[in-house]
């Protein structure tokens, strides 16, 4: 008997928790004695916060207490309508939803009423839909005569005009003269015939689009956008429904917009040049620092007299490579401004990482940080600008190394990984630092925001702009082992259509 009772209880509990209707039970004084999961979800409250509470309840709207008290009085008095009633509730985040309540007596096993059971249904969406339908109906009844566009219907067999709105009937030789019906509706050789004669269409083929395009009035010279379709009329016959909109003014505006667009393009180039100036100042610091370090090392060796020619030659070749790289960055920025987009192509991601580490490891060694790159040379090529992506990597690696300052030596490791994810490559830069707070994480990529005392707040903002330009995404996640994981994606070359992309 106990097993059967337990099974029955579990079954009934599962039923109550699985229904989408919110269930709430109150005693005869209005105190909540039961809520199911759906009710908690509707009001966005925990069951333990609701059960045992007395009115006013947590989900009552503060400026609608009079209505809530009145509804509760109807419930407790047994005078609530049988069909239920509508009201509102307020969720924890302040959101207001419309609900429908149905009240029924709560009877115990002895046949005694112990309270009231309420079934709550969210009707926010249905009410919104109903309101939209009513508004749409009101608009529809007024739109035909209120439109500037001509709307008219003709019999497909006889060309008899069955309906015409006010705009069509205006006596301004635009519509009322019948020129459109006679000259534009009738298929003309220079425009091509209709794909199908509307008189031959069956009911299953309706509605059928006959024409959608721009035509010029043969007498007034004004331009119209004409849309015509074959459809069934109220009496079942096939008709042509036509909407003709005068777009002459829009044509003129388009001409003006083209002139304005040319001026805006010149202005945009100036703005882009300003943005690239910030990029240049920020990103050139790394290769210039490398040049300075190599040069200083050579000077110190020469002063000490303890040097090997091969060592000096190797250092100077590296400095020369960095100088060439700095010059290449300047040319890259100059080309970007002039052409409004970098030169993207299929490049090896492992090669980009290798070049980035050549500079990043200098700073990492100064900070006592080890860099571990786990990027396979077998990864498919990405479609990207090599220099810009390398600068993103340099910035993220440098930030990761600085974030580990103060950590024990064994934790000062920056890891770089890359793996295919669907149709992109996802690159991750992982550090073991102190992490980023939730508040700072939301603002991290904003311009001029920095968590560093002397930071300009432009690095990550520029990085995100570069990645978004590549149709990728840059974001940050907390590292479960402590620290942060900066991730960004780049498209695969094989999935890119070789066509111009606006900067």
CSV table of N, CA and C in Angstrom, one decimal, residues 12-126:
chain,number,residue,atom,x,y,z
A,12,UNK,N,1.4,11.9,-9.6
A,12,UNK,CA,0.7,13.1,-9.6
A,12,UNK,C,1.6,14.3,-9.5
A,13,UNK,N,2.7,14.2,-8.8
A,13,UNK,CA,3.6,15.3,-8.7
A,13,UNK,C,4.3,15.6,-10.0
A,14,UNK,N,4.6,14.5,-10.8
A,14,UNK,CA,5.2,14.7,-12.1
A,14,UNK,C,4.2,15.4,-13.0
A,15,UNK,N,2.9,15.0,-12.9
A,15,UNK,CA,1.9,15.6,-13.8
A,15,UNK,C,1.8,17.1,-13.5
A,16,UNK,N,1.8,17.5,-12.2
A,16,UNK,CA,1.7,18.9,-11.8
A,16,UNK,C,2.9,19.7,-12.3
A,17,UNK,N,4.1,19.1,-12.2
A,17,UNK,CA,5.3,19.8,-12.6
A,17,UNK,C,5.5,19.9,-14.1
A,18,UNK,N,4.8,19.0,-14.9
A,18,UNK,CA,5.0,19.0,-16.3
A,18,UNK,C,4.0,19.9,-17.1
A,19,UNK,N,2.9,20.3,-16.5
A,19,UNK,CA,2.0,21.1,-17.2
A,19,UNK,C,2.6,22.5,-17.4
A,20,UNK,N,2.2,23.2,-18.5
A,20,UNK,CA,2.6,24.5,-18.7
A,20,UNK,C,1.8,25.6,-18.0
A,21,UNK,N,0.7,25.2,-17.5
A,21,UNK,CA,-0.2,26.1,-16.7
A,21,UNK,C,0.3,26.3,-15.3
A,22,UNK,N,0.4,27.5,-14.9
A,22,UNK,CA,0.8,27.8,-13.5
A,22,UNK,C,-0.3,27.5,-12.5
A,23,UNK,N,0.0,26.7,-11.5
A,23,UNK,CA,-1.0,26.3,-10.5
A,23,UNK,C,-0.6,26.9,-9.2
A,24,UNK,N,-1.6,27.5,-8.5
A,24,UNK,CA,-1.3,28.1,-7.2
A,24,UNK,C,-2.5,27.7,-6.3
A,25,UNK,N,-2.2,27.3,-5.1
A,25,UNK,CA,-3.3,27.1,-4.1
A,25,UNK,C,-3.2,28.0,-2.9
A,26,UNK,N,-4.3,28.6,-2.5
A,26,UNK,CA,-4.3,29.5,-1.3
A,26,UNK,C,-5.3,29.0,-0.3
A,27,UNK,N,-5.1,29.2,0.9
A,27,UNK,CA,-6.1,28.8,1.9
A,27,UNK,C,-7.2,29.8,1.9
A,28,UNK,N,-8.2,29.7,2.8
A,28,UNK,CA,-9.3,30.5,2.9
A,28,UNK,C,-9.0,31.9,3.3
A,29,UNK,N,-7.8,32.2,3.8
A,29,UNK,CA,-7.4,33.5,4.2
A,29,UNK,C,-6.5,34.2,3.2
A,30,UNK,N,-6.2,33.5,2.1
A,30,UNK,CA,-5.4,34.0,1.0
A,30,UNK,C,-3.9,33.7,1.1
A,31,UNK,N,-3.5,32.9,2.1
A,31,UNK,CA,-2.1,32.5,2.2
A,31,UNK,C,-1.8,31.4,1.2
A,32,UNK,N,-0.6,31.6,0.5
A,32,UNK,CA,-0.2,30.6,-0.5
A,32,UNK,C,0.2,29.3,0.2
A,33,UNK,N,-0.3,28.2,-0.3
A,33,UNK,CA,0.1,26.9,0.4
A,33,UNK,C,0.7,26.0,-0.7
A,34,UNK,N,0.6,26.3,-2.0
A,34,UNK,CA,1.2,25.4,-3.0
A,34,UNK,C,1.4,26.2,-4.3
A,35,UNK,N,2.5,26.0,-4.9
A,35,UNK,CA,2.8,26.5,-6.3
A,35,UNK,C,3.5,25.4,-7.1
A,36,UNK,N,3.2,25.2,-8.4
A,36,UNK,CA,4.0,24.3,-9.2
A,36,UNK,C,5.1,25.0,-9.9
A,37,UNK,N,5.9,24.2,-10.6
A,37,UNK,CA,7.1,24.8,-11.3
A,37,UNK,C,6.7,25.9,-12.3
A,38,UNK,N,5.6,25.6,-13.1
A,38,UNK,CA,5.2,26.5,-14.1
A,38,UNK,C,4.8,27.9,-13.5
A,39,UNK,N,4.1,27.9,-12.4
A,39,UNK,CA,3.8,29.1,-11.7
A,39,UNK,C,5.0,29.9,-11.3
A,40,UNK,N,6.0,29.2,-10.8
A,40,UNK,CA,7.3,29.9,-10.4
A,40,UNK,C,7.9,30.5,-11.6
A,41,UNK,N,7.9,29.8,-12.7
A,41,UNK,CA,8.5,30.3,-13.9
A,41,UNK,C,7.8,31.5,-14.5
A,42,UNK,N,6.5,31.5,-14.4
A,42,UNK,CA,5.7,32.6,-14.9
A,42,UNK,C,6.0,33.9,-14.1
A,43,UNK,N,6.1,33.8,-12.8
A,43,UNK,CA,6.3,35.0,-11.9
A,43,UNK,C,7.8,35.2,-11.6
A,44,UNK,N,8.6,34.3,-12.1
A,44,UNK,CA,10.1,34.4,-11.9
A,44,UNK,C,10.4,34.5,-10.4
A,45,UNK,N,9.8,33.6,-9.6
A,45,UNK,CA,10.1,33.5,-8.2
A,45,UNK,C,10.3,32.1,-7.8
A,46,UNK,N,11.1,31.9,-6.7
A,46,UNK,CA,11.3,30.5,-6.1
A,46,UNK,C,10.1,30.1,-5.3
A,47,UNK,N,9.9,28.8,-5.3
A,47,UNK,CA,8.8,28.2,-4.6
A,47,UNK,C,8.9,28.5,-3.1
A,48,UNK,N,10.1,28.5,-2.6
A,48,UNK,CA,10.3,28.7,-1.1
A,48,UNK,C,10.0,30.2,-0.8
A,49,UNK,N,10.1,31.1,-1.8
A,49,UNK,CA,9.7,32.5,-1.5
A,49,UNK,C,8.2,32.8,-1.6
A,50,UNK,N,7.5,31.9,-2.2
A,50,UNK,CA,6.1,32.0,-2.4
A,50,UNK,C,5.2,31.3,-1.4
A,51,UNK,N,5.6,30.0,-1.2
A,51,UNK,CA,4.8,29.2,-0.3
A,51,UNK,C,4.9,29.8,1.1
A,52,UNK,N,3.7,30.0,1.7
A,52,UNK,CA,3.7,30.6,3.1
A,52,UNK,C,3.5,32.1,3.1
A,53,UNK,N,3.6,32.7,1.9
A,53,UNK,CA,3.5,34.2,1.9
A,53,UNK,C,2.0,34.6,1.9
A,54,UNK,N,1.8,35.8,2.4
A,54,UNK,CA,0.5,36.4,2.5
A,54,UNK,C,0.4,37.6,1.6
A,55,UNK,N,-0.8,38.0,1.2
A,55,UNK,CA,-0.9,39.2,0.3
A,55,UNK,C,-0.5,40.4,1.1
A,56,UNK,N,0.1,41.5,0.4
A,56,UNK,CA,0.4,41.5,-1.0
A,56,UNK,C,1.5,40.6,-1.4
A,57,UNK,N,1.4,39.9,-2.5
A,57,UNK,CA,2.3,38.9,-3.0
A,57,UNK,C,3.5,39.6,-3.7
A,58,UNK,N,4.6,38.9,-3.8
A,58,UNK,CA,5.8,39.4,-4.4
A,58,UNK,C,5.6,39.8,-5.9
A,59,UNK,N,4.7,39.1,-6.6
A,59,UNK,CA,4.5,39.3,-8.0
A,59,UNK,C,3.4,40.3,-8.3
A,60,UNK,N,2.9,40.9,-7.3
A,60,UNK,CA,1.9,42.0,-7.5
A,60,UNK,C,2.6,43.3,-8.0
A,61,UNK,N,2.0,43.9,-9.0
A,61,UNK,CA,2.6,45.2,-9.4
A,61,UNK,C,2.2,46.3,-8.4
A,62,UNK,N,3.3,47.0,-8.1
A,62,UNK,CA,3.1,48.0,-7.0
A,62,UNK,C,2.1,49.1,-7.2
A,63,UNK,N,2.0,49.5,-8.5
A,63,UNK,CA,1.0,50.6,-8.8
A,63,UNK,C,-0.3,50.0,-9.2
A,64,UNK,N,-0.5,48.7,-9.0
A,64,UNK,CA,-1.8,48.1,-9.4
A,64,UNK,C,-2.4,47.3,-8.2
A,65,UNK,N,-2.0,47.7,-7.0
A,65,UNK,CA,-2.4,46.9,-5.8
A,65,UNK,C,-3.9,46.9,-5.7
A,66,UNK,N,-4.6,48.0,-6.0
A,66,UNK,CA,-6.1,48.1,-5.9
A,66,UNK,C,-6.7,47.0,-6.7
A,67,UNK,N,-6.3,46.8,-7.9
A,67,UNK,CA,-6.8,45.8,-8.8
A,67,UNK,C,-6.5,44.4,-8.2
A,68,UNK,N,-5.3,44.2,-7.7
A,68,UNK,CA,-4.9,42.9,-7.2
A,68,UNK,C,-5.8,42.5,-6.0
A,69,UNK,N,-6.0,43.5,-5.1
A,69,UNK,CA,-6.8,43.2,-3.9
A,69,UNK,C,-8.2,42.9,-4.3
A,70,UNK,N,-8.7,43.6,-5.3
A,70,UNK,CA,-10.1,43.4,-5.7
A,70,UNK,C,-10.2,41.9,-6.3
A,71,UNK,N,-9.2,41.5,-7.1
A,71,UNK,CA,-9.3,40.2,-7.7
A,71,UNK,C,-9.2,39.1,-6.6
A,72,UNK,N,-8.4,39.4,-5.5
A,72,UNK,CA,-8.2,38.4,-4.5
A,72,UNK,C,-9.6,38.3,-3.7
A,73,UNK,N,-10.2,39.5,-3.5
A,73,UNK,CA,-11.5,39.5,-2.8
A,73,UNK,C,-12.6,38.7,-3.5
A,74,UNK,N,-12.6,38.8,-4.9
A,74,UNK,CA,-13.5,38.0,-5.7
A,74,UNK,C,-13.2,36.5,-5.5
A,75,UNK,N,-11.9,36.2,-5.5
A,75,UNK,CA,-11.6,34.8,-5.3
A,75,UNK,C,-12.0,34.2,-4.0
A,76,UNK,N,-11.7,34.9,-2.9
A,76,UNK,CA,-12.0,34.4,-1.6
A,76,UNK,C,-13.5,34.4,-1.3
A,77,UNK,N,-14.2,35.2,-2.0
A,77,UNK,CA,-15.7,35.3,-1.8
A,77,UNK,C,-16.4,34.3,-2.7
A,78,UNK,N,-15.7,33.7,-3.6
A,78,UNK,CA,-16.3,32.7,-4.5
A,78,UNK,C,-17.1,33.4,-5.6
A,79,UNK,N,-16.8,34.7,-5.8
A,79,UNK,CA,-17.6,35.4,-6.8
A,79,UNK,C,-16.8,35.6,-8.1
A,80,UNK,N,-15.7,34.9,-8.2
A,80,UNK,CA,-14.9,35.1,-9.5
A,80,UNK,C,-15.6,34.5,-10.6
A,81,UNK,N,-15.6,35.1,-11.8
A,81,UNK,CA,-16.3,34.6,-13.0
A,81,UNK,C,-15.9,33.2,-13.3
A,82,UNK,N,-16.8,32.4,-13.8
A,82,UNK,CA,-16.5,31.0,-14.1
A,82,UNK,C,-15.5,30.9,-15.2
A,83,UNK,N,-15.6,31.9,-16.2
A,83,UNK,CA,-14.7,31.9,-17.3
A,83,UNK,C,-13.4,32.5,-17.0
A,84,UNK,N,-13.2,32.9,-15.7
A,84,UNK,CA,-11.9,33.5,-15.3
A,84,UNK,C,-11.8,35.0,-15.7
A,85,UNK,N,-10.7,35.6,-15.4
A,85,UNK,CA,-10.5,37.0,-15.7
A,85,UNK,C,-9.0,37.2,-16.0
A,86,UNK,N,-8.8,38.4,-16.6
A,86,UNK,CA,-7.4,38.7,-17.0
A,86,UNK,C,-6.8,39.7,-16.0
A,87,UNK,N,-5.5,39.6,-15.7
A,87,UNK,CA,-4.8,40.6,-14.9
A,87,UNK,C,-3.4,40.6,-15.3
A,88,UNK,N,-2.6,41.2,-14.5
A,88,UNK,CA,-1.1,41.3,-14.8
A,88,UNK,C,-0.3,40.9,-13.6
A,89,UNK,N,0.9,40.4,-13.8
A,89,UNK,CA,1.8,40.1,-12.7
A,89,UNK,C,3.2,40.7,-13.1
A,90,UNK,N,4.0,40.9,-12.1
A,90,UNK,CA,5.3,41.5,-12.3
A,90,UNK,C,6.4,40.5,-12.0
A,91,UNK,N,7.3,40.3,-12.9
A,91,UNK,CA,8.4,39.3,-12.7
A,91,UNK,C,9.5,40.0,-11.9
A,92,UNK,N,10.5,39.2,-11.5
A,92,UNK,CA,11.6,39.7,-10.6
A,92,UNK,C,12.3,40.8,-11.3
A,93,UNK,N,12.5,40.7,-12.6
A,93,UNK,CA,13.3,41.8,-13.3
A,93,UNK,C,12.4,43.0,-13.7
A,94,UNK,N,11.2,43.0,-13.2
A,94,UNK,CA,10.3,44.2,-13.5
A,94,UNK,C,9.4,44.0,-14.7
A,95,UNK,N,9.6,42.9,-15.5
A,95,UNK,CA,8.8,42.7,-16.7
A,95,UNK,C,7.4,42.5,-16.3
A,96,UNK,N,6.5,43.1,-17.0
A,96,UNK,CA,5.0,42.9,-16.8
A,96,UNK,C,4.5,42.0,-17.8
A,97,UNK,N,3.7,40.9,-17.4
A,97,UNK,CA,3.1,40.0,-18.3
A,97,UNK,C,1.6,39.9,-18.0
A,98,UNK,N,0.9,39.7,-19.1
A,98,UNK,CA,-0.6,39.6,-19.0
A,98,UNK,C,-0.9,38.1,-18.7
A,99,UNK,N,-1.8,37.8,-17.8
A,99,UNK,CA,-2.1,36.5,-17.5
A,99,UNK,C,-3.7,36.3,-17.4
A,100,UNK,N,-4.1,35.1,-17.6
A,100,UNK,CA,-5.5,34.8,-17.4
A,100,UNK,C,-5.7,33.8,-16.2
A,101,UNK,N,-6.5,34.2,-15.3
A,101,UNK,CA,-6.7,33.4,-14.0
A,101,UNK,C,-8.1,32.7,-14.1
A,102,UNK,N,-8.1,31.4,-13.7
A,102,UNK,CA,-9.3,30.6,-13.5
A,102,UNK,C,-9.3,30.1,-12.1
A,103,UNK,N,-10.4,30.3,-11.4
A,103,UNK,CA,-10.5,30.0,-10.0
A,103,UNK,C,-11.4,28.8,-9.8
A,104,UNK,N,-11.0,27.9,-8.9
A,104,UNK,CA,-11.9,26.8,-8.6
A,104,UNK,C,-11.7,26.4,-7.1
A,105,UNK,N,-12.7,25.9,-6.4
A,105,UNK,CA,-12.6,25.6,-5.0
A,105,UNK,C,-11.6,24.4,-4.8
A,106,UNK,N,-10.9,24.5,-3.7
A,106,UNK,CA,-10.0,23.4,-3.3
A,106,UNK,C,-10.6,22.5,-2.3
A,107,UNK,N,-11.0,21.3,-2.6
A,107,UNK,CA,-11.8,20.4,-1.7
A,107,UNK,C,-10.9,19.3,-1.3
A,108,UNK,N,-10.9,19.0,0.0
A,108,UNK,CA,-10.1,18.0,0.6
A,108,UNK,C,-10.8,16.6,0.5
A,109,UNK,N,-10.2,15.6,1.0
A,109,UNK,CA,-10.7,14.2,0.8
A,109,UNK,C,-12.0,14.0,1.6
A,110,UNK,N,-12.3,14.9,2.6
A,110,UNK,CA,-13.5,14.8,3.3
A,110,UNK,C,-14.7,15.6,2.7
A,111,UNK,N,-14.4,16.3,1.6
A,111,UNK,CA,-15.4,17.1,0.9
A,111,UNK,C,-15.5,18.5,1.5
A,112,UNK,N,-14.5,18.9,2.3
A,112,UNK,CA,-14.5,20.2,2.9
A,112,UNK,C,-13.6,21.1,2.1
A,113,UNK,N,-14.1,22.3,1.8
A,113,UNK,CA,-13.3,23.3,1.1
A,113,UNK,C,-12.2,23.9,2.0
A,114,UNK,N,-11.0,23.8,1.6
A,114,UNK,CA,-9.9,24.3,2.4
A,114,UNK,C,-9.2,25.5,1.7
A,115,UNK,N,-9.6,25.9,0.6
A,115,UNK,CA,-9.0,27.0,-0.1
A,115,UNK,C,-9.5,27.1,-1.5
A,116,UNK,N,-8.6,27.8,-2.3
A,116,UNK,CA,-8.9,28.0,-3.7
A,116,UNK,C,-7.7,27.7,-4.6
A,117,UNK,N,-8.0,27.0,-5.7
A,117,UNK,CA,-7.0,26.6,-6.7
A,117,UNK,C,-7.0,27.6,-7.9
A,118,UNK,N,-5.9,28.2,-8.2
A,118,UNK,CA,-5.8,29.1,-9.3
A,118,UNK,C,-5.0,28.5,-10.4
A,119,UNK,N,-5.5,28.6,-11.7
A,119,UNK,CA,-4.8,28.2,-12.9
A,119,UNK,C,-4.4,29.5,-13.6
A,120,UNK,N,-3.1,29.7,-13.8
A,120,UNK,CA,-2.6,30.9,-14.4
A,120,UNK,C,-2.0,30.6,-15.8
A,121,UNK,N,-2.4,31.3,-16.8
A,121,UNK,CA,-1.9,31.1,-18.1
A,121,UNK,C,-1.3,32.5,-18.7
A,122,UNK,N,-0.2,32.4,-19.3
A,122,UNK,CA,0.4,33.6,-19.8
A,122,UNK,C,-0.3,33.9,-21.2
A,123,UNK,N,-0.9,35.1,-21.2
A,123,UNK,CA,-1.6,35.5,-22.5
A,123,UNK,C,-1.0,36.7,-23.1
A,124,UNK,N,0.3,37.0,-22.7
A,124,UNK,CA,1.0,38.2,-23.2
A,124,UNK,C,1.1,38.2,-24.7
A,125,UNK,N,1.5,37.0,-25.2
A,125,UNK,CA,1.8,36.9,-26.6
A,125,UNK,C,0.4,36.9,-27.4
A,126,UNK,N,-0.5,36.2,-26.9
A,126,UNK,CA,-1.8,36.1,-27.6
A,126,UNK,C,-2.5,37.5,-27.6
